[in-house]
Amino acid sequence: MRAAELIPHVESITTLRKYGKVKRVIGLMIESQGPESSIGEVCFIHVHSSSKGHNIKIKAEVVGFREEKVVLMPFTHVHDISPGSIVEATGRPLEIKVGEALIGKVVDPLGNPIDESPLPIGMRVVTTEKEPPNPLMRPPIDEVMEVGVRPIDSMLTVGKGQRIGIFAGSGVGKSTLLGMVARNTKADLNVIALVGERGREVREFIERDLGPEGAKRSVIVAATSDQPALMRIKGAFTATAIAEYFRDKGLNVMLMMDSVTRVAMAQREIGLAIGEPPATKGYTPSVFGILPKLLERTGTNENGSITAFYTVLVDGDDMNEPIADTVRGILDGHIVLDRAIANRGQYPAINVLKSVSRLMNHLIDKKHLSAADKIRQLMSTYDQAEDLISIGAYKKGSSQEIDEAIRFNPQIKSLLKQAFDEKIDLATSVHQLVKLAEKGEW
């Protein structure tokens, strides 16, 4: 860096440090008298650790103000903090170190490797919260992103820079589908955020769902369910910041977040703790403010793209609950996993009729589009007549459309089925779809 470029950085450095004192701790919140600080700023709370036997600094973030007191939320559990503990302002938001050395590593929401290995020197420091790209600076999405999962590539084609939601109840195969995409995609790099997962599931996802092939070209950010709400939120923002770094280097990045619902729940915890009134189904207004700020950061910019898959855990399989409805309105499409389809052993359990890719029509050729439309019509016809067919009330020959739907149904189910360890490229998926639509076989 040249001397002239260093001048602004040197001028911004201040030797003045601002301090305050802890006044009280209420649940998740810490109230302090001072220091002078702003929302989102990171502070250090100086305490004496009884377990370690020496003084330590607990990192916390300013989340609000109450009666001229600063309201802080710690990044770790509240231990050893007492009235009078010194609070030191840093004047900076949360920053992490990013670089190519992160590829293949599992890090926490603060950017530290979970295996406690040191980060190499030469990493770039970035803030976790940024503004989304200027809408007029976003190139249009006009190129297909191959994900290697036949039901998606053939019937719900995704573009480079598109943002898709995966909506499902618990135990229907969201993590398994993400693992398939991470292993099979043609993206340059995967960034995977595991937010609010059980501690057991993190290693299982890496070793079983992701596998060595997917792990060696992925950066994984893990924030388990036992961690404070602030850490779970920062897990989502840190993963997005890492994806943005590699996008700005010209890469096509695949960002996968499991799950957005847990990010919303963590924000609800913080909102209620600082006194926000509950709104829709107990979610505070800040929840519906933070979601577009997070989701709009992905997509294309003038350098590269972030194709994003966000899982949404729908309560009681209700696709119209507040978080699902809000996320569906922001994203560029949604994939619905159906428990009834999973119960009959069809995986991935994608309900094609309830799913949509909003950019598919602009990305594929007419032959592919025509074939997808025909298969969707046949599935819809069969779905409407399924009750009559299953109880034997339908007589063959009563309807030509239903007869054709019955004839195609086994082949369609087979087309939409894919083994967990099976990799099918885009060209093969499209060829099989077109062949099925034209000849009734593939």
Tab-separated table of C-alpha atoms in Angstrom:
chain	number	residue	atom	x	y	z
A	1	MET	CA	0.000	0.000	0.000
A	2	ARG	CA	1.379	3.441	-0.943
A	3	ALA	CA	2.079	6.145	1.623
A	4	ALA	CA	-0.671	8.366	0.200
A	5	GLU	CA	-3.192	5.546	0.681
A	6	LEU	CA	-2.152	5.115	4.317
A	7	ILE	CA	-2.782	8.764	5.259
A	8	PRO	CA	-6.609	8.420	5.677
A	9	HIS	CA	-6.110	5.335	7.850
A	10	VAL	CA	-3.535	7.075	10.036
A	11	GLU	CA	-5.753	10.150	10.400
A	12	SER	CA	-8.682	7.971	11.513
A	13	ILE	CA	-6.680	6.455	14.376
A	14	THR	CA	-7.437	7.908	17.796
A	15	THR	CA	-5.494	7.353	20.990
A	16	LEU	CA	-8.502	8.315	23.114
A	17	ARG	CA	-10.276	5.348	24.685
A	18	LYS	CA	-13.848	5.497	25.944
A	19	TYR	CA	-14.936	3.530	29.000
A	20	GLY	CA	-18.098	2.824	30.949
A	21	LYS	CA	-19.232	0.650	33.855
A	22	VAL	CA	-21.704	-2.219	34.049
A	23	LYS	CA	-24.779	-1.241	36.070
A	24	ARG	CA	-26.921	-4.349	35.830
A	25	VAL	CA	-27.543	-7.580	33.915
A	26	ILE	CA	-31.121	-8.518	33.002
A	27	GLY	CA	-31.491	-11.852	31.254
A	28	LEU	CA	-29.636	-11.587	27.939
A	29	MET	CA	-28.925	-7.872	28.307
A	30	ILE	CA	-26.166	-5.898	30.005
A	31	GLU	CA	-26.792	-2.266	30.909
A	32	SER	CA	-23.826	0.047	31.387
A	33	GLN	CA	-23.306	3.696	32.229
A	34	GLY	CA	-21.376	4.681	29.095
A	35	PRO	CA	-19.215	4.458	27.106
A	36	GLU	CA	-20.181	6.793	24.260
A	37	SER	CA	-20.979	4.395	21.426
A	38	SER	CA	-23.387	3.669	18.571
A	39	ILE	CA	-25.708	0.827	17.543
A	40	GLY	CA	-23.751	-2.142	16.156
A	41	GLU	CA	-20.465	-1.107	17.771
A	42	VAL	CA	-18.382	-3.804	19.453
A	43	CYS	CA	-17.298	-3.262	23.058
A	44	PHE	CA	-15.095	-5.231	25.471
A	45	ILE	CA	-16.209	-5.983	29.025
A	46	HIS	CA	-13.221	-6.494	31.330
A	47	VAL	CA	-13.864	-9.186	33.966
A	48	HIS	CA	-11.884	-11.493	36.211
A	49	SER	CA	-12.494	-15.110	35.205
A	50	SER	CA	-12.857	-17.369	38.244
A	51	SER	CA	-12.315	-20.482	36.117
A	52	LYS	CA	-9.199	-19.195	34.321
A	53	GLY	CA	-7.781	-17.263	37.240
A	54	HIS	CA	-6.944	-14.088	35.312
A	55	ASN	CA	-8.605	-11.102	33.665
A	56	ILE	CA	-10.338	-11.622	30.323
A	57	LYS	CA	-12.240	-9.460	27.842
A	58	ILE	CA	-15.777	-10.440	26.855
A	59	LYS	CA	-16.850	-9.180	23.447
A	60	ALA	CA	-20.317	-7.590	23.282
A	61	GLU	CA	-22.309	-5.489	20.827
A	62	VAL	CA	-24.367	-2.362	21.404
A	63	VAL	CA	-27.967	-3.270	20.568
A	64	GLY	CA	-29.865	-0.335	22.053
A	65	PHE	CA	-30.163	2.411	24.652
A	66	ARG	CA	-32.447	2.717	27.661
A	67	GLU	CA	-32.750	5.830	29.857
A	68	GLU	CA	-29.296	7.118	28.891
A	69	LYS	CA	-27.740	3.717	29.516
A	70	VAL	CA	-26.064	1.559	26.864
A	71	VAL	CA	-27.685	-1.841	26.293
A	72	LEU	CA	-25.192	-4.538	25.288
A	73	MET	CA	-25.541	-8.154	24.275
A	74	PRO	CA	-22.514	-10.449	24.708
A	75	PHE	CA	-21.235	-12.802	22.029
A	76	THR	CA	-20.647	-15.443	24.701
A	77	HIS	CA	-22.582	-16.555	27.771
A	78	VAL	CA	-22.698	-14.101	30.658
A	79	HIS	CA	-20.285	-15.340	33.332
A	80	ASP	CA	-18.130	-13.436	35.836
A	81	ILE	CA	-19.714	-10.074	34.926
A	82	SER	CA	-20.459	-7.976	37.997
A	83	PRO	CA	-21.629	-4.414	38.712
A	84	GLY	CA	-18.736	-2.069	38.066
A	85	SER	CA	-17.056	-4.208	35.376
A	86	ILE	CA	-15.278	-1.897	32.929
A	87	VAL	CA	-16.793	-1.560	29.431
A	88	GLU	CA	-14.404	-0.418	26.699
A	89	ALA	CA	-15.664	0.960	23.369
A	90	THR	CA	-13.745	-0.044	20.234
A	91	GLY	CA	-15.381	2.380	17.813
A	92	ARG	CA	-15.710	-0.459	15.273
A	93	PRO	CA	-18.445	-2.883	14.188
A	94	LEU	CA	-17.804	-6.627	14.128
A	95	GLU	CA	-14.976	-7.449	11.709
A	96	ILE	CA	-13.647	-10.796	10.505
A	97	LYS	CA	-10.585	-11.935	8.566
A	98	VAL	CA	-11.238	-13.417	5.129
A	99	GLY	CA	-9.007	-15.010	2.524
A	100	GLU	CA	-8.494	-18.103	0.400
A	101	ALA	CA	-6.976	-19.859	3.428
A	102	LEU	CA	-10.524	-20.164	4.836
A	103	ILE	CA	-11.510	-22.646	2.111
A	104	GLY	CA	-11.938	-26.079	3.681
A	105	LYS	CA	-12.237	-24.672	7.200
A	106	VAL	CA	-15.088	-24.552	9.713
A	107	VAL	CA	-15.274	-21.193	11.503
A	108	ASP	CA	-17.476	-19.639	14.167
A	109	PRO	CA	-19.521	-16.448	13.629
A	110	LEU	CA	-16.490	-14.363	14.697
A	111	GLY	CA	-14.377	-15.901	11.922
A	112	ASN	CA	-12.239	-18.073	14.231
A	113	PRO	CA	-11.562	-21.701	13.199
A	114	ILE	CA	-13.560	-24.048	15.424
A	115	ASP	CA	-10.631	-26.484	15.608
A	116	GLU	CA	-8.699	-23.612	17.287
A	117	SER	CA	-6.003	-23.597	14.602
A	118	PRO	CA	-4.459	-20.159	13.964
A	119	LEU	CA	-5.476	-18.109	10.942
A	120	PRO	CA	-2.598	-17.459	8.521
A	121	ILE	CA	-1.237	-13.957	8.087
A	122	GLY	CA	-2.179	-11.857	5.079
A	123	MET	CA	-5.943	-12.167	5.511
A	124	ARG	CA	-8.182	-9.217	4.653
A	125	VAL	CA	-10.338	-7.605	7.348
A	126	VAL	CA	-14.001	-7.032	6.370
A	127	THR	CA	-17.098	-5.946	8.283
A	128	THR	CA	-19.915	-8.469	8.590
A	129	GLU	CA	-22.692	-5.980	7.806
A	130	LYS	CA	-22.751	-4.237	4.437
A	131	GLU	CA	-25.279	-2.587	2.202
A	132	PRO	CA	-26.752	-4.659	-0.668
A	133	PRO	CA	-25.404	-3.898	-4.167
A	134	ASN	CA	-26.892	-0.918	-6.006
A	135	PRO	CA	-29.928	-2.239	-7.936
A	136	LEU	CA	-28.754	-0.505	-11.112
A	137	MET	CA	-25.302	-2.092	-10.796
A	138	ARG	CA	-26.670	-5.654	-10.721
A	139	PRO	CA	-26.185	-7.429	-14.067
A	140	PRO	CA	-29.281	-9.381	-15.164
A	141	ILE	CA	-29.313	-13.111	-14.473
A	142	ASP	CA	-29.074	-14.831	-17.849
A	143	GLU	CA	-26.938	-17.928	-17.245
A	144	VAL	CA	-27.975	-21.273	-15.742
A	145	MET	CA	-26.328	-22.475	-12.527
A	146	GLU	CA	-25.998	-26.252	-12.618
A	147	VAL	CA	-26.708	-27.764	-9.196
A	148	GLY	CA	-26.494	-31.460	-10.129
A	149	VAL	CA	-29.906	-32.364	-8.687
A	150	ARG	CA	-32.240	-33.580	-11.455
A	151	PRO	CA	-35.608	-32.306	-10.109
A	152	ILE	CA	-34.121	-28.806	-9.734
A	153	ASP	CA	-32.091	-28.668	-12.953
A	154	SER	CA	-34.943	-30.022	-15.064
A	155	MET	CA	-38.136	-28.592	-13.514
A	156	LEU	CA	-36.922	-25.656	-11.382
A	157	THR	CA	-33.860	-24.394	-13.231
A	158	VAL	CA	-31.758	-21.909	-11.251
A	159	GLY	CA	-29.659	-19.032	-12.625
A	160	LYS	CA	-26.277	-17.713	-11.468
A	161	GLY	CA	-27.076	-15.130	-8.822
A	162	GLN	CA	-30.615	-16.348	-8.138
A	163	ARG	CA	-31.892	-16.670	-4.564
A	164	ILE	CA	-34.043	-19.691	-3.755
A	165	GLY	CA	-35.834	-20.707	-0.551
A	166	ILE	CA	-36.179	-24.346	0.516
A	167	PHE	CA	-39.361	-24.590	2.597
A	168	ALA	CA	-40.065	-27.645	4.734
A	169	GLY	CA	-41.030	-28.944	8.135
A	170	SER	CA	-38.546	-30.728	10.353
A	171	GLY	CA	-37.074	-34.036	9.193
A	172	VAL	CA	-38.109	-33.820	5.515
A	173	GLY	CA	-34.592	-33.636	4.057
A	174	LYS	CA	-33.475	-29.993	3.927
A	175	SER	CA	-29.911	-30.648	5.103
A	176	THR	CA	-29.592	-33.676	2.842
A	177	LEU	CA	-30.676	-31.636	-0.189
A	178	LEU	CA	-28.175	-28.897	0.706
A	179	GLY	CA	-25.448	-31.527	0.926
A	180	MET	CA	-26.345	-32.825	-2.551
A	181	VAL	CA	-26.208	-29.299	-3.985
A	182	ALA	CA	-22.869	-28.568	-2.276
A	183	ARG	CA	-21.265	-31.723	-3.685
A	184	ASN	CA	-22.719	-31.554	-7.192
A	185	THR	CA	-22.900	-27.845	-8.066
A	186	LYS	CA	-20.696	-26.273	-10.721
A	187	ALA	CA	-20.188	-23.161	-8.557
A	188	ASP	CA	-16.583	-22.142	-7.904
A	189	LEU	CA	-16.998	-22.198	-4.128
A	190	ASN	CA	-19.532	-23.074	-1.430
A	191	VAL	CA	-20.161	-20.968	1.669
A	192	ILE	CA	-22.398	-22.823	4.117
A	193	ALA	CA	-23.996	-21.265	7.201
A	194	LEU	CA	-25.305	-23.688	9.826
A	195	VAL	CA	-27.366	-21.458	12.111
A	196	GLY	CA	-28.942	-22.857	15.278
A	197	GLU	CA	-28.048	-26.467	14.457
A	198	ARG	CA	-27.647	-29.116	17.121
A	199	GLY	CA	-23.972	-29.574	18.018
A	200	ARG	CA	-24.186	-33.189	16.896
A	201	GLU	CA	-25.431	-32.228	13.452
A	202	VAL	CA	-22.512	-29.961	12.506
A	203	ARG	CA	-19.972	-32.769	12.217
A	204	GLU	CA	-22.549	-35.136	10.747
A	205	PHE	CA	-23.394	-32.603	8.016
A	206	ILE	CA	-19.712	-32.092	7.170
A	207	GLU	CA	-18.789	-35.788	7.093
A	208	ARG	CA	-22.013	-37.415	5.882
A	209	ASP	CA	-24.006	-34.867	3.868
A	210	LEU	CA	-21.163	-32.731	2.530
A	211	GLY	CA	-18.452	-35.369	2.271
A	212	PRO	CA	-14.736	-34.827	1.540
A	213	GLU	CA	-15.444	-33.722	-2.044
A	214	GLY	CA	-17.771	-30.927	-0.955
A	215	ALA	CA	-15.812	-29.942	2.172
A	216	LYS	CA	-12.547	-29.236	0.331
A	217	ARG	CA	-14.194	-26.439	-1.700
A	218	SER	CA	-16.412	-25.027	1.034
A	219	VAL	CA	-16.220	-22.526	3.871
A	220	ILE	CA	-18.523	-23.508	6.731
A	221	VAL	CA	-19.776	-21.060	9.366
A	222	ALA	CA	-21.317	-22.870	12.333
A	223	ALA	CA	-23.385	-21.303	15.142
A	224	THR	CA	-24.951	-24.044	17.245
A	225	SER	CA	-28.249	-23.783	19.112
A	226	ASP	CA	-26.576	-23.467	22.533
A	227	GLN	CA	-24.845	-20.220	21.577
A	228	PRO	CA	-26.350	-16.798	22.409
A	229	ALA	CA	-28.880	-15.273	20.023
A	230	LEU	CA	-26.392	-12.645	18.856
A	231	MET	CA	-23.923	-15.331	17.735
A	232	ARG	CA	-26.631	-17.098	15.739
A	233	ILE	CA	-27.501	-13.868	13.928
A	234	LYS	CA	-23.841	-13.092	13.289
A	235	GLY	CA	-23.410	-16.581	11.805
A	236	ALA	CA	-25.725	-15.582	8.953
A	237	PHE	CA	-24.076	-12.185	8.435
A	238	THR	CA	-20.538	-13.595	8.631
A	239	ALA	CA	-21.293	-16.259	6.013
A	240	THR	CA	-22.800	-13.618	3.726
A	241	ALA	CA	-19.736	-11.379	4.172
A	242	ILE	CA	-17.409	-14.277	3.262
A	243	ALA	CA	-19.495	-15.005	0.147
A	244	GLU	CA	-19.364	-11.294	-0.803
A	245	TYR	CA	-15.564	-11.291	-0.493
A	246	PHE	CA	-15.194	-14.150	-2.984
A	247	ARG	CA	-17.887	-12.674	-5.270
A	248	ASP	CA	-15.896	-9.447	-5.444
A	249	LYS	CA	-12.914	-11.518	-6.591
A	250	GLY	CA	-14.958	-12.615	-9.625
A	251	LEU	CA	-16.094	-16.056	-8.446
A	252	ASN	CA	-19.519	-17.654	-8.795
A	253	VAL	CA	-20.290	-18.511	-5.170
A	254	MET	CA	-22.951	-20.872	-3.851
A	255	LEU	CA	-24.249	-19.680	-0.449
A	256	MET	CA	-26.360	-22.110	1.565
A	257	MET	CA	-27.978	-21.094	4.840
A	258	ASP	CA	-29.731	-23.497	7.190
A	259	SER	CA	-31.870	-21.889	8.391
A	260	VAL	CA	-33.297	-18.387	7.986
A	261	THR	CA	-36.054	-19.241	10.475
A	262	ARG	CA	-33.510	-19.642	13.283
A	263	VAL	CA	-31.977	-16.285	12.363
A	264	ALA	CA	-35.451	-14.749	12.721
A	265	MET	CA	-35.982	-16.502	16.059
A	266	ALA	CA	-32.648	-15.187	17.342
A	267	GLN	CA	-33.576	-11.641	16.310
A	268	ARG	CA	-36.932	-12.079	18.076
A	269	GLU	CA	-35.071	-13.011	21.273
A	270	ILE	CA	-32.994	-9.837	21.061
A	271	GLY	CA	-35.963	-7.662	20.131
A	272	LEU	CA	-38.082	-8.868	23.052
A	273	ALA	CA	-35.140	-8.521	25.447
A	274	ILE	CA	-34.607	-4.845	24.576
A	275	GLY	CA	-38.313	-4.077	24.879
A	276	GLU	CA	-39.696	-4.305	21.339
A	277	PRO	CA	-43.418	-5.076	21.220
A	278	PRO	CA	-44.305	-8.468	19.739
A	279	ALA	CA	-46.131	-8.191	16.422
A	280	THR	CA	-47.112	-11.082	14.127
A	281	LYS	CA	-47.122	-14.381	16.071
A	282	GLY	CA	-44.679	-12.982	18.604
A	283	TYR	CA	-42.105	-11.813	16.048
A	284	THR	CA	-40.912	-8.252	16.646
A	285	PRO	CA	-40.830	-5.576	13.903
A	286	SER	CA	-37.016	-5.741	13.740
A	287	VAL	CA	-37.267	-9.335	12.462
A	288	PHE	CA	-39.057	-8.179	9.326
A	289	GLY	CA	-36.516	-5.382	8.942
A	290	ILE	CA	-33.443	-7.611	9.207
A	291	LEU	CA	-34.585	-10.254	6.680
A	292	PRO	CA	-34.467	-8.103	3.504
A	293	LYS	CA	-31.183	-6.526	4.675
A	294	LEU	CA	-29.671	-10.010	4.860
A	295	LEU	CA	-31.270	-11.650	1.808
A	296	GLU	CA	-30.776	-8.732	-0.597
A	297	ARG	CA	-26.993	-8.824	-0.130
A	298	THR	CA	-26.688	-11.914	-2.303
A	299	GLY	CA	-27.189	-12.054	-6.070
A	300	THR	CA	-25.062	-10.583	-8.824
A	301	ASN	CA	-22.756	-7.591	-8.942
A	302	GLU	CA	-20.320	-6.280	-11.553
A	303	ASN	CA	-17.628	-8.780	-10.481
A	304	GLY	CA	-19.301	-12.141	-9.815
A	305	SER	CA	-22.389	-13.782	-8.376
A	306	ILE	CA	-23.765	-15.367	-5.228
A	307	THR	CA	-26.384	-18.022	-5.908
A	308	ALA	CA	-28.153	-18.584	-2.603
A	309	PHE	CA	-30.233	-21.412	-1.128
A	310	TYR	CA	-31.968	-20.482	2.138
A	311	THR	CA	-33.839	-23.105	4.108
A	312	VAL	CA	-36.995	-22.059	5.931
A	313	LEU	CA	-38.289	-24.272	8.731
A	314	VAL	CA	-42.060	-23.960	8.495
A	315	ASP	CA	-43.942	-24.520	11.743
A	316	GLY	CA	-46.370	-27.415	11.409
A	317	ASP	CA	-45.800	-27.497	7.624
A	318	ASP	CA	-47.690	-24.187	7.392
A	319	MET	CA	-46.275	-22.438	4.307
A	320	ASN	CA	-48.122	-19.212	5.168
A	321	GLU	CA	-46.627	-18.594	8.618
A	322	PRO	CA	-45.043	-15.106	8.946
A	323	ILE	CA	-41.364	-15.888	8.291
A	324	ALA	CA	-42.098	-18.227	5.376
A	325	ASP	CA	-44.452	-15.695	3.809
A	326	THR	CA	-41.959	-12.824	4.195
A	327	VAL	CA	-38.991	-14.787	2.842
A	328	ARG	CA	-41.010	-16.111	-0.099
A	329	GLY	CA	-41.863	-12.525	-1.061
A	330	ILE	CA	-38.195	-11.465	-1.042
A	331	LEU	CA	-36.566	-14.390	-2.872
A	332	ASP	CA	-36.533	-15.315	-6.569
A	333	GLY	CA	-38.285	-18.633	-6.140
A	334	HIS	CA	-39.095	-21.364	-3.654
A	335	ILE	CA	-38.711	-25.133	-3.418
A	336	VAL	CA	-41.252	-26.878	-1.190
A	337	LEU	CA	-40.336	-30.210	0.407
A	338	ASP	CA	-43.457	-32.261	1.099
A	339	ARG	CA	-43.721	-34.679	4.021
A	340	ALA	CA	-46.240	-36.845	2.131
A	341	ILE	CA	-43.733	-37.294	-0.722
A	342	ALA	CA	-40.968	-38.142	1.762
A	343	ASN	CA	-43.227	-40.670	3.494
A	344	ARG	CA	-43.521	-42.676	0.267
A	345	GLY	CA	-39.732	-42.843	-0.058
A	346	GLN	CA	-39.238	-40.309	-2.865
A	347	TYR	CA	-36.141	-38.199	-2.241
A	348	PRO	CA	-35.485	-35.357	-2.617
A	349	ALA	CA	-39.103	-34.830	-1.516
A	350	ILE	CA	-39.711	-31.827	-3.785
A	351	ASN	CA	-43.332	-30.930	-4.498
A	352	VAL	CA	-42.863	-29.531	-8.008
A	353	LEU	CA	-46.445	-28.233	-8.246
A	354	LYS	CA	-45.983	-26.021	-5.164
A	355	SER	CA	-42.479	-24.886	-6.168
A	356	VAL	CA	-41.416	-22.242	-8.647
A	357	SER	CA	-38.259	-20.707	-10.082
A	358	ARG	CA	-39.168	-17.159	-11.104
A	359	LEU	CA	-36.297	-16.896	-13.589
A	360	MET	CA	-36.594	-20.310	-15.241
A	361	ASN	CA	-38.549	-19.051	-18.259
A	362	HIS	CA	-35.788	-16.538	-19.054
A	363	LEU	CA	-32.937	-19.037	-18.715
A	364	ILE	CA	-33.927	-22.097	-20.745
A	365	ASP	CA	-34.708	-22.771	-24.408
A	366	LYS	CA	-38.193	-23.397	-25.804
A	367	LYS	CA	-37.737	-27.158	-26.044
A	368	HIS	CA	-36.850	-27.457	-22.377
A	369	LEU	CA	-39.658	-25.086	-21.353
A	370	SER	CA	-42.250	-26.966	-23.390
A	371	ALA	CA	-41.200	-30.298	-21.872
A	372	ALA	CA	-41.303	-28.899	-18.314
A	373	ASP	CA	-44.757	-27.400	-18.910
A	374	LYS	CA	-46.110	-30.706	-20.214
A	375	ILE	CA	-44.771	-32.692	-17.254
A	376	ARG	CA	-46.171	-30.111	-14.831
A	377	GLN	CA	-49.622	-30.340	-16.525
A	378	LEU	CA	-49.571	-34.143	-16.313
A	379	MET	CA	-48.657	-33.969	-12.619
A	380	SER	CA	-51.430	-31.469	-11.954
A	381	THR	CA	-54.005	-33.631	-13.745
A	382	TYR	CA	-52.971	-36.712	-11.771
A	383	ASP	CA	-52.986	-34.759	-8.501
A	384	GLN	CA	-56.562	-33.572	-9.069
A	385	ALA	CA	-57.792	-37.075	-9.892
A	386	GLU	CA	-55.660	-38.963	-7.342
A	387	ASP	CA	-58.484	-39.535	-4.858
A	388	LEU	CA	-60.704	-41.103	-7.520
A	389	ILE	CA	-57.814	-43.214	-8.824
A	390	SER	CA	-56.736	-44.451	-5.384
A	391	ILE	CA	-60.214	-45.706	-4.388
A	392	GLY	CA	-60.828	-47.280	-7.814
A	393	ALA	CA	-63.669	-44.925	-8.755
A	394	TYR	CA	-62.044	-43.789	-11.974
A	395	LYS	CA	-62.776	-45.868	-15.066
A	396	LYS	CA	-60.182	-46.007	-17.802
A	397	GLY	CA	-61.290	-44.106	-20.913
A	398	SER	CA	-63.428	-41.565	-19.034
A	399	SER	CA	-60.853	-38.833	-19.682
A	400	GLN	CA	-58.016	-38.832	-22.172
A	401	GLU	CA	-56.022	-36.372	-20.020
A	402	ILE	CA	-56.326	-38.516	-16.888
A	403	ASP	CA	-55.466	-41.673	-18.827
A	404	GLU	CA	-52.281	-40.004	-20.093
A	405	ALA	CA	-51.438	-38.715	-16.598
A	406	ILE	CA	-51.820	-42.246	-15.156
A	407	ARG	CA	-49.569	-43.673	-17.887
A	408	PHE	CA	-46.859	-41.062	-17.288
A	409	ASN	CA	-47.039	-41.034	-13.483
A	410	PRO	CA	-44.525	-43.840	-12.673
A	411	GLN	CA	-41.974	-42.371	-15.096
A	412	ILE	CA	-42.421	-38.855	-13.704
A	413	LYS	CA	-41.902	-40.074	-10.132
A	414	SER	CA	-38.773	-41.879	-11.253
A	415	LEU	CA	-37.489	-38.728	-13.010
A	416	LEU	CA	-37.943	-36.653	-9.857
A	417	LYS	CA	-36.125	-39.176	-7.713
A	418	GLN	CA	-32.358	-39.094	-7.160
A	419	ALA	CA	-30.122	-41.103	-4.862
A	420	PHE	CA	-28.216	-39.178	-2.218
A	421	ASP	CA	-24.794	-40.022	-3.696
A	422	GLU	CA	-25.879	-39.783	-7.361
A	423	LYS	CA	-24.564	-36.919	-9.506
A	424	ILE	CA	-26.475	-36.010	-12.674
A	425	ASP	CA	-25.269	-33.166	-14.866
A	426	LEU	CA	-27.568	-30.508	-16.317
A	427	ALA	CA	-27.418	-31.761	-19.914
A	428	THR	CA	-28.423	-35.285	-18.868
A	429	SER	CA	-31.290	-34.005	-16.697
A	430	VAL	CA	-32.699	-31.854	-19.511
A	431	HIS	CA	-32.280	-34.646	-22.079
A	432	GLN	CA	-34.167	-37.105	-19.846
A	433	LEU	CA	-36.952	-34.570	-19.241
A	434	VAL	CA	-37.400	-33.816	-22.950
A	435	LYS	CA	-37.306	-37.512	-23.862
A	436	LEU	CA	-39.973	-38.293	-21.256
A	437	ALA	CA	-42.236	-35.473	-22.468
A	438	GLU	CA	-41.906	-36.478	-26.132
A	439	LYS	CA	-41.776	-40.278	-25.972
A	440	GLY	CA	-43.152	-41.194	-22.554
A	441	GLU	CA	-39.859	-42.801	-21.504
A	442	TRP	CA	-36.353	-41.828	-20.534
